[in-house]
Amino acid sequence: MRARSIRGMGTLATAAALATVASACSAPGEGDSGAAATSAVVGIAYEPETLSPLLGFGKDGNSKIFDGLLTHDADLKLKPALATALPKVSDDGRTYTYALREGVKFSDGKPFTAKDVVFTYETILDEKTNNPSKGELDAIESVEAKGDDTVVFRLKYPYAPFAERTVLPIAPEHMAGGQDVNTGTFGSNPVGTGPYKLAKWSKGEQLVLEANSGYWGGPPKIERFTMAIIKDDDVRATRLRSGDLDGAILPPNLAKAFQGSGQKTYAAKSFDYRTVTLPTGNKVTGNTAVRRALDIAVDRKAMVDGILEGAGKVAHGPVPTDSEWFTEGTERTYDPKKARTLLDAAGWKPGKDGIRVKDGVRASFPLWYVSGDKLRQDHALAYASDAKKIGVEVEVQAGTWEVIEPRMPKDAVLAGGGSPADPDFDQYPLLRSDLAGDGFNNMGWYDNATVDRALKTGRESGDPAERKAAYDTVQRELVKNPGYTFLTHIDHLYVVDDRFGDLSTQVEPHDHGLAAGPWWNVEDWRP
Amino acid sequence: MARLAGRRALFAVPVLGIVTFGVFAIAAASPFDPVKAYAGTAGLSASQDTLDQLRANLGADEPLVTRWWNWLTSAVQGDLGDSSALRQPVADVIAERVGWSVLLASAAFLVAVLLGGLLGVLAARRPGGWTDRAVTSLAYTLEAAPPFWLGLLVMWFFALKLGVLPAGGLTDTGTTVVTADQVVRHLVLPASVLALSQLPWFVLYVRQGVGDALQEDPVRGARARGLAERTVLLGHALRSGMLPVLTLIGSRVPELITGALLVETVFSWPGIAAATVEAATAVDFPLLAALTVLATIAVLVGNLLADLLYGLADPRVGFDG
């Protein structure tokens, strides 16, 4: 930071030198941001630490600079990208074979081959690679190239959603192979096969993408796509209003102000849920009657209307109500009266202060949320207020993850998550009893043998009907014994200039990637 | 002069050693976990195995003294290590950003000193007069205004209402070339806000210093001799009134740095301030230590410069003192 104390003549000299250097590398005539419809500038809130897929960039697909073997269409169905078709899966579900597209080149002109695929997966799985998401590839036993155009994955166990994991971007071995994977220049100067090339990344300021004219899928019409990195919501809204940006992600209250002003607002549906963990190790939250009472005592609709200003929907489980995986009939209606009856019947009687007591245990527990997260705070407070009405005391407390983590076995946490690609991705780590307390997996220490079995079937079976039945079982069990109180699914709001026409959004996960929002398919925009 | 500078340079060595150790100690005692910070949201779905692997790779389980010593010995040999928060070598992080921060801070400082000096002298000329009252109340108002808020305010006014200046960034959003005229246009608002946030202090000190000097005998004598008001004010009063200001300039550096931090955030200025925040919250030892060394050097050099200037401005002050 801070060589900024150089003053007096030093200051002038530095400033002058900088100005000279800066002007020396400029080309006259360039530098016009231009309102032409061949370029777009959007404001995003989050900047990736790295653009290297080997360190986790773009792991859920759609990374713009890179392609995976497969990718998602608008409805989140898998379709081939660097592969020519969806993979051939062996009968035991443990061998996946991909045929690769021929003639694909990286944006530096070098050909893409099966070796790059093997390199990418093996590097991520390497112990020395600091990729925090590598656990998602846990099923892989080996990955092997057969010639230049075929790749074969062998799995340790049958894993039905494995194809979803192969949307992971492929890095070129000839570029990324020769350097330190964790700190090398590839992370800030990436080369891929995708529709865009990185033109410039000024960290903390902007990321500029330029159309890859040699893209195998045809060159994009939007020739220059800039993502301005603006962390503060108000600043982003201000710069959108000043015309500096063509689009931006905004929180609901700020997005509302843009209605009917030459911009369109898009609400991307998501799997992004907020839930309260009810740890089994706590005498109150571990009690099934209390869990069920809380489940029907929370006014989810009021949370959607009040906290989310309508931009979201009620959640009855990890699966959103409009997903094809949702189990009809598992909706819970708001019924505090029934909740009270339930608690009365289970022997939780109101004490002197109105808080229920059973066998000397007060119906009271702490609920933590990550400090600084307004949305989680609001959810936690609403939850506590609803619980109070049925005689359960919830003490809302804020802290960092470092403070919260050691308390997770006993205290409730306002958690978030959500991954739309496959129900296994969310539910297996969230509900499997043998993953309880493993890192941030199964934070509620949920323990239900029926659910465990169903999760295994859902993961291993290659038969879609059997899988659907398994996840139906999980959702029905969550009604009988809810180890979490699911509250809402949150819409992500984007405002984009009209001149780009009608755009679409994908169903989005909990994480906000770079390529989420209406610009998920910017390469297909035809303004 | 050379002796003073040399002695200070020698003195800086133990100071830097102590400061970096302090940084490592404080960071180690902080509740932040470098592994969680590194993993980010991915860490919230990572298994314990992955987290353990990361901890080992990042060297986050080594004791404090070992880490500090390893960092120090390689830093002395010119290897500043790798930043875990930004996934690149620390030297690259600094090289990419420091120039823009220096440009912003020095432009702001220059404006603050010049404008502050001018306003201060104007106010000191007639204590209690309307200029004085206007200038001091402006200074107190600015003192109370947080730079962050000031930033949003000027952005709203100049970028949104008037549309004359860009609202943020280093260049126009959407370009890949950095041209001097663009940088200058984008520099105006952040540098002004930073200058304004530093201004009150200069104004008030210069006003006080010059005001006091005007009451002193040499000045009264000069006036009595019938010298022009301008000569009296600039030649005599300002010269002796500036002395305390010069000494205290060095101590302003840390505040300039914290001010720049907020301003850089508001205006998406790609300087090094944002990296500092990230380094701190991510317990990114190598980056944090390197940045702290830079800041310490900045303060030390600031003090040295102030002393040298002091000597030049007032020949009675020797350099050996």
mmCIF file with all atom_site columns, C-alpha atoms in Angstrom, chain A residues 269-439:
data_model
loop_
_atom_site.group_PDB
_atom_site.id
_atom_site.type_symbol
_atom_site.label_atom_id
_atom_site.label_alt_id
_atom_site.label_comp_id
_atom_site.label_asym_id
_atom_site.label_entity_id
_atom_site.label_seq_id
_atom_site.pdbx_PDB_ins_code
_atom_site.Cartn_x
_atom_site.Cartn_y
_atom_site.Cartn_z
_atom_site.occupancy
_atom_site.B_iso_or_equiv
_atom_site.pdbx_formal_charge
_atom_site.auth_seq_id
_atom_site.auth_comp_id
_atom_site.auth_asym_id
_atom_site.auth_atom_id
_atom_site.pdbx_PDB_model_num
ATOM 1   C CA . LYS A 1 269 ? -34.948 -17.991 -9.496  1.00 0.00 ? 269 LYS A CA 1
ATOM 2   C CA . SER A 1 270 ? -32.534 -19.846 -7.319  1.00 0.00 ? 270 SER A CA 1
ATOM 3   C CA . PHE A 1 271 ? -31.882 -22.826 -5.113  1.00 0.00 ? 271 PHE A CA 1
ATOM 4   C CA . ASP A 1 272 ? -30.360 -20.371 -2.634  1.00 0.00 ? 272 ASP A CA 1
ATOM 5   C CA . TYR A 1 273 ? -32.054 -21.261 0.642   1.00 0.00 ? 273 TYR A CA 1
ATOM 6   C CA . ARG A 1 274 ? -31.895 -19.904 4.172   1.00 0.00 ? 274 ARG A CA 1
ATOM 7   C CA . THR A 1 275 ? -32.421 -22.446 6.899   1.00 0.00 ? 275 THR A CA 1
ATOM 8   C CA . VAL A 1 276 ? -32.054 -22.841 10.652  1.00 0.00 ? 276 VAL A CA 1
ATOM 9   C CA . THR A 1 277 ? -30.023 -25.829 11.786  1.00 0.00 ? 277 THR A CA 1
ATOM 10  C CA . LEU A 1 278 ? -31.582 -27.694 14.705  1.00 0.00 ? 278 LEU A CA 1
ATOM 11  C CA . PRO A 1 279 ? -28.665 -29.652 16.147  1.00 0.00 ? 279 PRO A CA 1
ATOM 12  C CA . THR A 1 280 ? -29.457 -33.112 17.455  1.00 0.00 ? 280 THR A CA 1
ATOM 13  C CA . GLY A 1 281 ? -27.030 -32.605 20.331  1.00 0.00 ? 281 GLY A CA 1
ATOM 14  C CA . ASN A 1 282 ? -29.184 -29.913 21.927  1.00 0.00 ? 282 ASN A CA 1
ATOM 15  C CA . LYS A 1 283 ? -31.971 -31.115 24.268  1.00 0.00 ? 283 LYS A CA 1
ATOM 16  C CA . VAL A 1 284 ? -34.396 -28.560 22.866  1.00 0.00 ? 284 VAL A CA 1
ATOM 17  C CA . THR A 1 285 ? -33.603 -28.490 19.144  1.00 0.00 ? 285 THR A CA 1
ATOM 18  C CA . GLY A 1 286 ? -33.020 -32.240 19.142  1.00 0.00 ? 286 GLY A CA 1
ATOM 19  C CA . ASN A 1 287 ? -36.565 -32.879 20.345  1.00 0.00 ? 287 ASN A CA 1
ATOM 20  C CA . THR A 1 288 ? -38.818 -33.960 17.492  1.00 0.00 ? 288 THR A CA 1
ATOM 21  C CA . ALA A 1 289 ? -41.931 -32.264 18.924  1.00 0.00 ? 289 ALA A CA 1
ATOM 22  C CA . VAL A 1 290 ? -40.081 -28.938 19.167  1.00 0.00 ? 290 VAL A CA 1
ATOM 23  C CA . ARG A 1 291 ? -38.694 -29.334 15.652  1.00 0.00 ? 291 ARG A CA 1
ATOM 24  C CA . ARG A 1 292 ? -42.125 -30.066 14.204  1.00 0.00 ? 292 ARG A CA 1
ATOM 25  C CA . ALA A 1 293 ? -43.737 -27.247 16.143  1.00 0.00 ? 293 ALA A CA 1
ATOM 26  C CA . LEU A 1 294 ? -41.163 -24.733 14.925  1.00 0.00 ? 294 LEU A CA 1
ATOM 27  C CA . ASP A 1 295 ? -41.607 -26.009 11.392  1.00 0.00 ? 295 ASP A CA 1
ATOM 28  C CA . ILE A 1 296 ? -45.270 -24.966 11.321  1.00 0.00 ? 296 ILE A CA 1
ATOM 29  C CA . ALA A 1 297 ? -44.950 -21.952 13.625  1.00 0.00 ? 297 ALA A CA 1
ATOM 30  C CA . VAL A 1 298 ? -42.757 -19.900 11.259  1.00 0.00 ? 298 VAL A CA 1
ATOM 31  C CA . ASP A 1 299 ? -44.560 -17.561 8.932   1.00 0.00 ? 299 ASP A CA 1
ATOM 32  C CA . ARG A 1 300 ? -42.558 -18.140 5.754   1.00 0.00 ? 300 ARG A CA 1
ATOM 33  C CA . LYS A 1 301 ? -44.864 -16.066 3.607   1.00 0.00 ? 301 LYS A CA 1
ATOM 34  C CA . ALA A 1 302 ? -44.312 -13.058 5.868   1.00 0.00 ? 302 ALA A CA 1
ATOM 35  C CA . MET A 1 303 ? -40.554 -13.493 5.501   1.00 0.00 ? 303 MET A CA 1
ATOM 36  C CA . VAL A 1 304 ? -40.785 -13.533 1.702   1.00 0.00 ? 304 VAL A CA 1
ATOM 37  C CA . ASP A 1 305 ? -43.014 -10.452 1.658   1.00 0.00 ? 305 ASP A CA 1
ATOM 38  C CA . GLY A 1 306 ? -41.233 -8.542  4.390   1.00 0.00 ? 306 GLY A CA 1
ATOM 39  C CA . ILE A 1 307 ? -37.570 -9.464  4.267   1.00 0.00 ? 307 ILE A CA 1
ATOM 40  C CA . LEU A 1 308 ? -37.230 -10.308 0.577   1.00 0.00 ? 308 LEU A CA 1
ATOM 41  C CA . GLU A 1 309 ? -39.797 -7.739  -0.592  1.00 0.00 ? 309 GLU A CA 1
ATOM 42  C CA . GLY A 1 310 ? -41.465 -10.479 -2.602  1.00 0.00 ? 310 GLY A CA 1
ATOM 43  C CA . ALA A 1 311 ? -38.291 -11.513 -4.436  1.00 0.00 ? 311 ALA A CA 1
ATOM 44  C CA . GLY A 1 312 ? -38.225 -15.140 -3.389  1.00 0.00 ? 312 GLY A CA 1
ATOM 45  C CA . LYS A 1 313 ? -40.468 -17.945 -2.282  1.00 0.00 ? 313 LYS A CA 1
ATOM 46  C CA . VAL A 1 314 ? -41.226 -20.006 0.765   1.00 0.00 ? 314 VAL A CA 1
ATOM 47  C CA . ALA A 1 315 ? -38.999 -23.026 1.347   1.00 0.00 ? 315 ALA A CA 1
ATOM 48  C CA . HIS A 1 316 ? -40.272 -26.303 2.734   1.00 0.00 ? 316 HIS A CA 1
ATOM 49  C CA . GLY A 1 317 ? -36.999 -28.103 2.205   1.00 0.00 ? 317 GLY A CA 1
ATOM 50  C CA . PRO A 1 318 ? -33.770 -27.731 0.263   1.00 0.00 ? 318 PRO A CA 1
ATOM 51  C CA . VAL A 1 319 ? -35.682 -28.235 -2.992  1.00 0.00 ? 319 VAL A CA 1
ATOM 52  C CA . PRO A 1 320 ? -37.623 -25.155 -4.191  1.00 0.00 ? 320 PRO A CA 1
ATOM 53  C CA . THR A 1 321 ? -41.353 -25.653 -4.625  1.00 0.00 ? 321 THR A CA 1
ATOM 54  C CA . ASP A 1 322 ? -41.178 -25.120 -8.406  1.00 0.00 ? 322 ASP A CA 1
ATOM 55  C CA . SER A 1 323 ? -38.427 -27.648 -9.051  1.00 0.00 ? 323 SER A CA 1
ATOM 56  C CA . GLU A 1 324 ? -39.188 -30.945 -10.762 1.00 0.00 ? 324 GLU A CA 1
ATOM 57  C CA . TRP A 1 325 ? -37.561 -32.661 -7.770  1.00 0.00 ? 325 TRP A CA 1
ATOM 58  C CA . PHE A 1 326 ? -40.017 -31.109 -5.297  1.00 0.00 ? 326 PHE A CA 1
ATOM 59  C CA . THR A 1 327 ? -42.368 -33.552 -3.578  1.00 0.00 ? 327 THR A CA 1
ATOM 60  C CA . GLU A 1 328 ? -45.983 -32.396 -3.739  1.00 0.00 ? 328 GLU A CA 1
ATOM 61  C CA . GLY A 1 329 ? -47.761 -32.607 -0.416  1.00 0.00 ? 329 GLY A CA 1
ATOM 62  C CA . THR A 1 330 ? -44.755 -31.750 1.728   1.00 0.00 ? 330 THR A CA 1
ATOM 63  C CA . GLU A 1 331 ? -45.755 -28.073 2.007   1.00 0.00 ? 331 GLU A CA 1
ATOM 64  C CA . ARG A 1 332 ? -46.303 -26.918 5.591   1.00 0.00 ? 332 ARG A CA 1
ATOM 65  C CA . THR A 1 333 ? -48.917 -24.302 6.334   1.00 0.00 ? 333 THR A CA 1
ATOM 66  C CA . TYR A 1 334 ? -48.436 -21.611 8.941   1.00 0.00 ? 334 TYR A CA 1
ATOM 67  C CA . ASP A 1 335 ? -50.343 -22.860 11.962  1.00 0.00 ? 335 ASP A CA 1
ATOM 68  C CA . PRO A 1 336 ? -49.113 -21.619 15.350  1.00 0.00 ? 336 PRO A CA 1
ATOM 69  C CA . LYS A 1 337 ? -52.215 -22.999 17.051  1.00 0.00 ? 337 LYS A CA 1
ATOM 70  C CA . LYS A 1 338 ? -51.424 -26.518 15.949  1.00 0.00 ? 338 LYS A CA 1
ATOM 71  C CA . ALA A 1 339 ? -47.817 -25.961 16.971  1.00 0.00 ? 339 ALA A CA 1
ATOM 72  C CA . ARG A 1 340 ? -48.908 -25.104 20.508  1.00 0.00 ? 340 ARG A CA 1
ATOM 73  C CA . THR A 1 341 ? -51.134 -28.181 20.668  1.00 0.00 ? 341 THR A CA 1
ATOM 74  C CA . LEU A 1 342 ? -48.232 -30.300 19.492  1.00 0.00 ? 342 LEU A CA 1
ATOM 75  C CA . LEU A 1 343 ? -45.964 -28.970 22.233  1.00 0.00 ? 343 LEU A CA 1
ATOM 76  C CA . ASP A 1 344 ? -48.663 -29.336 24.884  1.00 0.00 ? 344 ASP A CA 1
ATOM 77  C CA . ALA A 1 345 ? -49.208 -32.952 23.898  1.00 0.00 ? 345 ALA A CA 1
ATOM 78  C CA . ALA A 1 346 ? -45.474 -33.664 24.052  1.00 0.00 ? 346 ALA A CA 1
ATOM 79  C CA . GLY A 1 347 ? -45.300 -32.395 27.624  1.00 0.00 ? 347 GLY A CA 1
ATOM 80  C CA . TRP A 1 348 ? -43.750 -28.956 26.957  1.00 0.00 ? 348 TRP A CA 1
ATOM 81  C CA . LYS A 1 349 ? -45.811 -26.843 29.393  1.00 0.00 ? 349 LYS A CA 1
ATOM 82  C CA . PRO A 1 350 ? -45.579 -23.048 29.611  1.00 0.00 ? 350 PRO A CA 1
ATOM 83  C CA . GLY A 1 351 ? -43.499 -21.897 32.599  1.00 0.00 ? 351 GLY A CA 1
ATOM 84  C CA . LYS A 1 352 ? -43.897 -18.735 34.656  1.00 0.00 ? 352 LYS A CA 1
ATOM 85  C CA . ASP A 1 353 ? -42.303 -16.490 32.036  1.00 0.00 ? 353 ASP A CA 1
ATOM 86  C CA . GLY A 1 354 ? -44.317 -18.013 29.208  1.00 0.00 ? 354 GLY A CA 1
ATOM 87  C CA . ILE A 1 355 ? -41.411 -20.133 27.963  1.00 0.00 ? 355 ILE A CA 1
ATOM 88  C CA . ARG A 1 356 ? -42.207 -23.816 27.904  1.00 0.00 ? 356 ARG A CA 1
ATOM 89  C CA . VAL A 1 357 ? -40.472 -26.316 30.132  1.00 0.00 ? 357 VAL A CA 1
ATOM 90  C CA . LYS A 1 358 ? -40.267 -30.088 30.039  1.00 0.00 ? 358 LYS A CA 1
ATOM 91  C CA . ASP A 1 359 ? -38.492 -32.228 32.647  1.00 0.00 ? 359 ASP A CA 1
ATOM 92  C CA . GLY A 1 360 ? -36.655 -29.152 33.893  1.00 0.00 ? 360 GLY A CA 1
ATOM 93  C CA . VAL A 1 361 ? -35.409 -28.189 30.398  1.00 0.00 ? 361 VAL A CA 1
ATOM 94  C CA . ARG A 1 362 ? -36.388 -24.697 29.244  1.00 0.00 ? 362 ARG A CA 1
ATOM 95  C CA . ALA A 1 363 ? -37.429 -24.468 25.596  1.00 0.00 ? 363 ALA A CA 1
ATOM 96  C CA . SER A 1 364 ? -34.677 -22.022 24.792  1.00 0.00 ? 364 SER A CA 1
ATOM 97  C CA . PHE A 1 365 ? -31.696 -22.116 22.447  1.00 0.00 ? 365 PHE A CA 1
ATOM 98  C CA . PRO A 1 366 ? -29.220 -19.703 20.811  1.00 0.00 ? 366 PRO A CA 1
ATOM 99  C CA . LEU A 1 367 ? -29.405 -18.960 17.079  1.00 0.00 ? 367 LEU A CA 1
ATOM 100 C CA . TRP A 1 368 ? -26.239 -17.660 15.393  1.00 0.00 ? 368 TRP A CA 1
ATOM 101 C CA . TYR A 1 369 ? -25.867 -15.748 12.178  1.00 0.00 ? 369 TYR A CA 1
ATOM 102 C CA . VAL A 1 370 ? -22.770 -14.420 10.423  1.00 0.00 ? 370 VAL A CA 1
ATOM 103 C CA . SER A 1 371 ? -22.294 -10.834 11.495  1.00 0.00 ? 371 SER A CA 1
ATOM 104 C CA . GLY A 1 372 ? -22.688 -8.290  8.749   1.00 0.00 ? 372 GLY A CA 1
ATOM 105 C CA . ASP A 1 373 ? -25.147 -10.360 6.722   1.00 0.00 ? 373 ASP A CA 1
ATOM 106 C CA . LYS A 1 374 ? -28.310 -8.273  6.884   1.00 0.00 ? 374 LYS A CA 1
ATOM 107 C CA . LEU A 1 375 ? -30.454 -10.869 5.154   1.00 0.00 ? 375 LEU A CA 1
ATOM 108 C CA . ARG A 1 376 ? -29.527 -13.604 7.614   1.00 0.00 ? 376 ARG A CA 1
ATOM 109 C CA . GLN A 1 377 ? -29.993 -11.245 10.530  1.00 0.00 ? 377 GLN A CA 1
ATOM 110 C CA . ASP A 1 378 ? -33.522 -10.407 9.388   1.00 0.00 ? 378 ASP A CA 1
ATOM 111 C CA . HIS A 1 379 ? -34.360 -14.085 8.937   1.00 0.00 ? 379 HIS A CA 1
ATOM 112 C CA . ALA A 1 380 ? -32.997 -14.933 12.390  1.00 0.00 ? 380 ALA A CA 1
ATOM 113 C CA . LEU A 1 381 ? -34.974 -12.165 14.095  1.00 0.00 ? 381 LEU A CA 1
ATOM 114 C CA . ALA A 1 382 ? -38.193 -13.119 12.338  1.00 0.00 ? 382 ALA A CA 1
ATOM 115 C CA . TYR A 1 383 ? -37.630 -16.754 13.320  1.00 0.00 ? 383 TYR A CA 1
ATOM 116 C CA . ALA A 1 384 ? -37.097 -15.824 16.960  1.00 0.00 ? 384 ALA A CA 1
ATOM 117 C CA . SER A 1 385 ? -40.216 -13.707 17.013  1.00 0.00 ? 385 SER A CA 1
ATOM 118 C CA . ASP A 1 386 ? -42.338 -16.508 15.513  1.00 0.00 ? 386 ASP A CA 1
ATOM 119 C CA . ALA A 1 387 ? -40.908 -19.035 17.983  1.00 0.00 ? 387 ALA A CA 1
ATOM 120 C CA . LYS A 1 388 ? -41.703 -16.737 20.902  1.00 0.00 ? 388 LYS A CA 1
ATOM 121 C CA . LYS A 1 389 ? -45.381 -16.894 19.985  1.00 0.00 ? 389 LYS A CA 1
ATOM 122 C CA . ILE A 1 390 ? -45.483 -20.622 20.711  1.00 0.00 ? 390 ILE A CA 1
ATOM 123 C CA . GLY A 1 391 ? -43.460 -20.363 23.893  1.00 0.00 ? 391 GLY A CA 1
ATOM 124 C CA . VAL A 1 392 ? -40.015 -21.205 22.511  1.00 0.00 ? 392 VAL A CA 1
ATOM 125 C CA . GLU A 1 393 ? -37.228 -18.771 23.275  1.00 0.00 ? 393 GLU A CA 1
ATOM 126 C CA . VAL A 1 394 ? -34.611 -18.204 20.559  1.00 0.00 ? 394 VAL A CA 1
ATOM 127 C CA . GLU A 1 395 ? -31.660 -15.996 21.497  1.00 0.00 ? 395 GLU A CA 1
ATOM 128 C CA . VAL A 1 396 ? -30.323 -14.435 18.321  1.00 0.00 ? 396 VAL A CA 1
ATOM 129 C CA . GLN A 1 397 ? -26.567 -13.845 18.329  1.00 0.00 ? 397 GLN A CA 1
ATOM 130 C CA . ALA A 1 398 ? -24.082 -12.614 15.716  1.00 0.00 ? 398 ALA A CA 1
ATOM 131 C CA . GLY A 1 399 ? -20.533 -13.820 15.181  1.00 0.00 ? 399 GLY A CA 1
ATOM 132 C CA . THR A 1 400 ? -17.933 -14.731 12.590  1.00 0.00 ? 400 THR A CA 1
ATOM 133 C CA . TRP A 1 401 ? -17.665 -18.301 11.348  1.00 0.00 ? 401 TRP A CA 1
ATOM 134 C CA . GLU A 1 402 ? -14.674 -18.740 13.630  1.00 0.00 ? 402 GLU A CA 1
ATOM 135 C CA . VAL A 1 403 ? -16.907 -18.020 16.613  1.00 0.00 ? 403 VAL A CA 1
ATOM 136 C CA . ILE A 1 404 ? -19.850 -20.015 15.312  1.00 0.00 ? 404 ILE A CA 1
ATOM 137 C CA . GLU A 1 405 ? -18.113 -23.179 14.190  1.00 0.00 ? 405 GLU A CA 1
ATOM 138 C CA . PRO A 1 406 ? -17.184 -24.625 17.585  1.00 0.00 ? 406 PRO A CA 1
ATOM 139 C CA . ARG A 1 407 ? -20.754 -24.040 18.768  1.00 0.00 ? 407 ARG A CA 1
ATOM 140 C CA . MET A 1 408 ? -22.455 -25.800 15.869  1.00 0.00 ? 408 MET A CA 1
ATOM 141 C CA . PRO A 1 409 ? -22.978 -29.136 17.681  1.00 0.00 ? 409 PRO A CA 1
ATOM 142 C CA . LYS A 1 410 ? -25.223 -27.465 20.285  1.00 0.00 ? 410 LYS A CA 1
ATOM 143 C CA . ASP A 1 411 ? -26.358 -24.119 18.932  1.00 0.00 ? 411 ASP A CA 1
ATOM 144 C CA . ALA A 1 412 ? -28.621 -23.339 16.003  1.00 0.00 ? 412 ALA A CA 1
ATOM 145 C CA . VAL A 1 413 ? -27.168 -21.496 12.991  1.00 0.00 ? 413 VAL A CA 1
ATOM 146 C CA . LEU A 1 414 ? -28.849 -19.449 10.280  1.00 0.00 ? 414 LEU A CA 1
ATOM 147 C CA . ALA A 1 415 ? -27.257 -21.201 7.318   1.00 0.00 ? 415 ALA A CA 1
ATOM 148 C CA . GLY A 1 416 ? -27.506 -20.845 3.558   1.00 0.00 ? 416 GLY A CA 1
ATOM 149 C CA . GLY A 1 417 ? -26.793 -23.094 0.621   1.00 0.00 ? 417 GLY A CA 1
ATOM 150 C CA . GLY A 1 418 ? -28.205 -24.461 -2.564  1.00 0.00 ? 418 GLY A CA 1
ATOM 151 C CA . SER A 1 419 ? -27.026 -26.108 -5.743  1.00 0.00 ? 419 SER A CA 1
ATOM 152 C CA . PRO A 1 420 ? -29.533 -26.545 -8.534  1.00 0.00 ? 420 PRO A CA 1
ATOM 153 C CA . ALA A 1 421 ? -27.682 -29.018 -10.732 1.00 0.00 ? 421 ALA A CA 1
ATOM 154 C CA . ASP A 1 422 ? -28.570 -32.170 -8.834  1.00 0.00 ? 422 ASP A CA 1
ATOM 155 C CA . PRO A 1 423 ? -30.426 -32.929 -5.577  1.00 0.00 ? 423 PRO A CA 1
ATOM 156 C CA . ASP A 1 424 ? -27.485 -35.047 -4.444  1.00 0.00 ? 424 ASP A CA 1
ATOM 157 C CA . PHE A 1 425 ? -25.174 -32.015 -4.322  1.00 0.00 ? 425 PHE A CA 1
ATOM 158 C CA . ASP A 1 426 ? -27.174 -30.332 -1.555  1.00 0.00 ? 426 ASP A CA 1
ATOM 159 C CA . GLN A 1 427 ? -28.850 -33.104 0.271   1.00 0.00 ? 427 GLN A CA 1
ATOM 160 C CA . TYR A 1 428 ? -26.123 -35.697 0.652   1.00 0.00 ? 428 TYR A CA 1
ATOM 161 C CA . PRO A 1 429 ? -23.703 -33.422 2.553   1.00 0.00 ? 429 PRO A CA 1
ATOM 162 C CA . LEU A 1 430 ? -26.568 -31.725 4.386   1.00 0.00 ? 430 LEU A CA 1
ATOM 163 C CA . LEU A 1 431 ? -28.339 -34.806 5.730   1.00 0.00 ? 431 LEU A CA 1
ATOM 164 C CA . ARG A 1 432 ? -26.071 -37.879 5.756   1.00 0.00 ? 432 ARG A CA 1
ATOM 165 C CA . SER A 1 433 ? -25.499 -38.952 9.356   1.00 0.00 ? 433 SER A CA 1
ATOM 166 C CA . ASP A 1 434 ? -21.926 -40.117 8.733   1.00 0.00 ? 434 ASP A CA 1
ATOM 167 C CA . LEU A 1 435 ? -20.989 -36.646 7.481   1.00 0.00 ? 435 LEU A CA 1
ATOM 168 C CA . ALA A 1 436 ? -22.204 -34.931 10.668  1.00 0.00 ? 436 ALA A CA 1
ATOM 169 C CA . GLY A 1 437 ? -19.713 -32.331 11.778  1.00 0.00 ? 437 GLY A CA 1
ATOM 170 C CA . ASP A 1 438 ? -17.344 -33.087 8.881   1.00 0.00 ? 438 ASP A CA 1
ATOM 171 C CA . GLY A 1 439 ? -16.217 -29.542 8.097   1.00 0.00 ? 439 GLY A CA 1
#
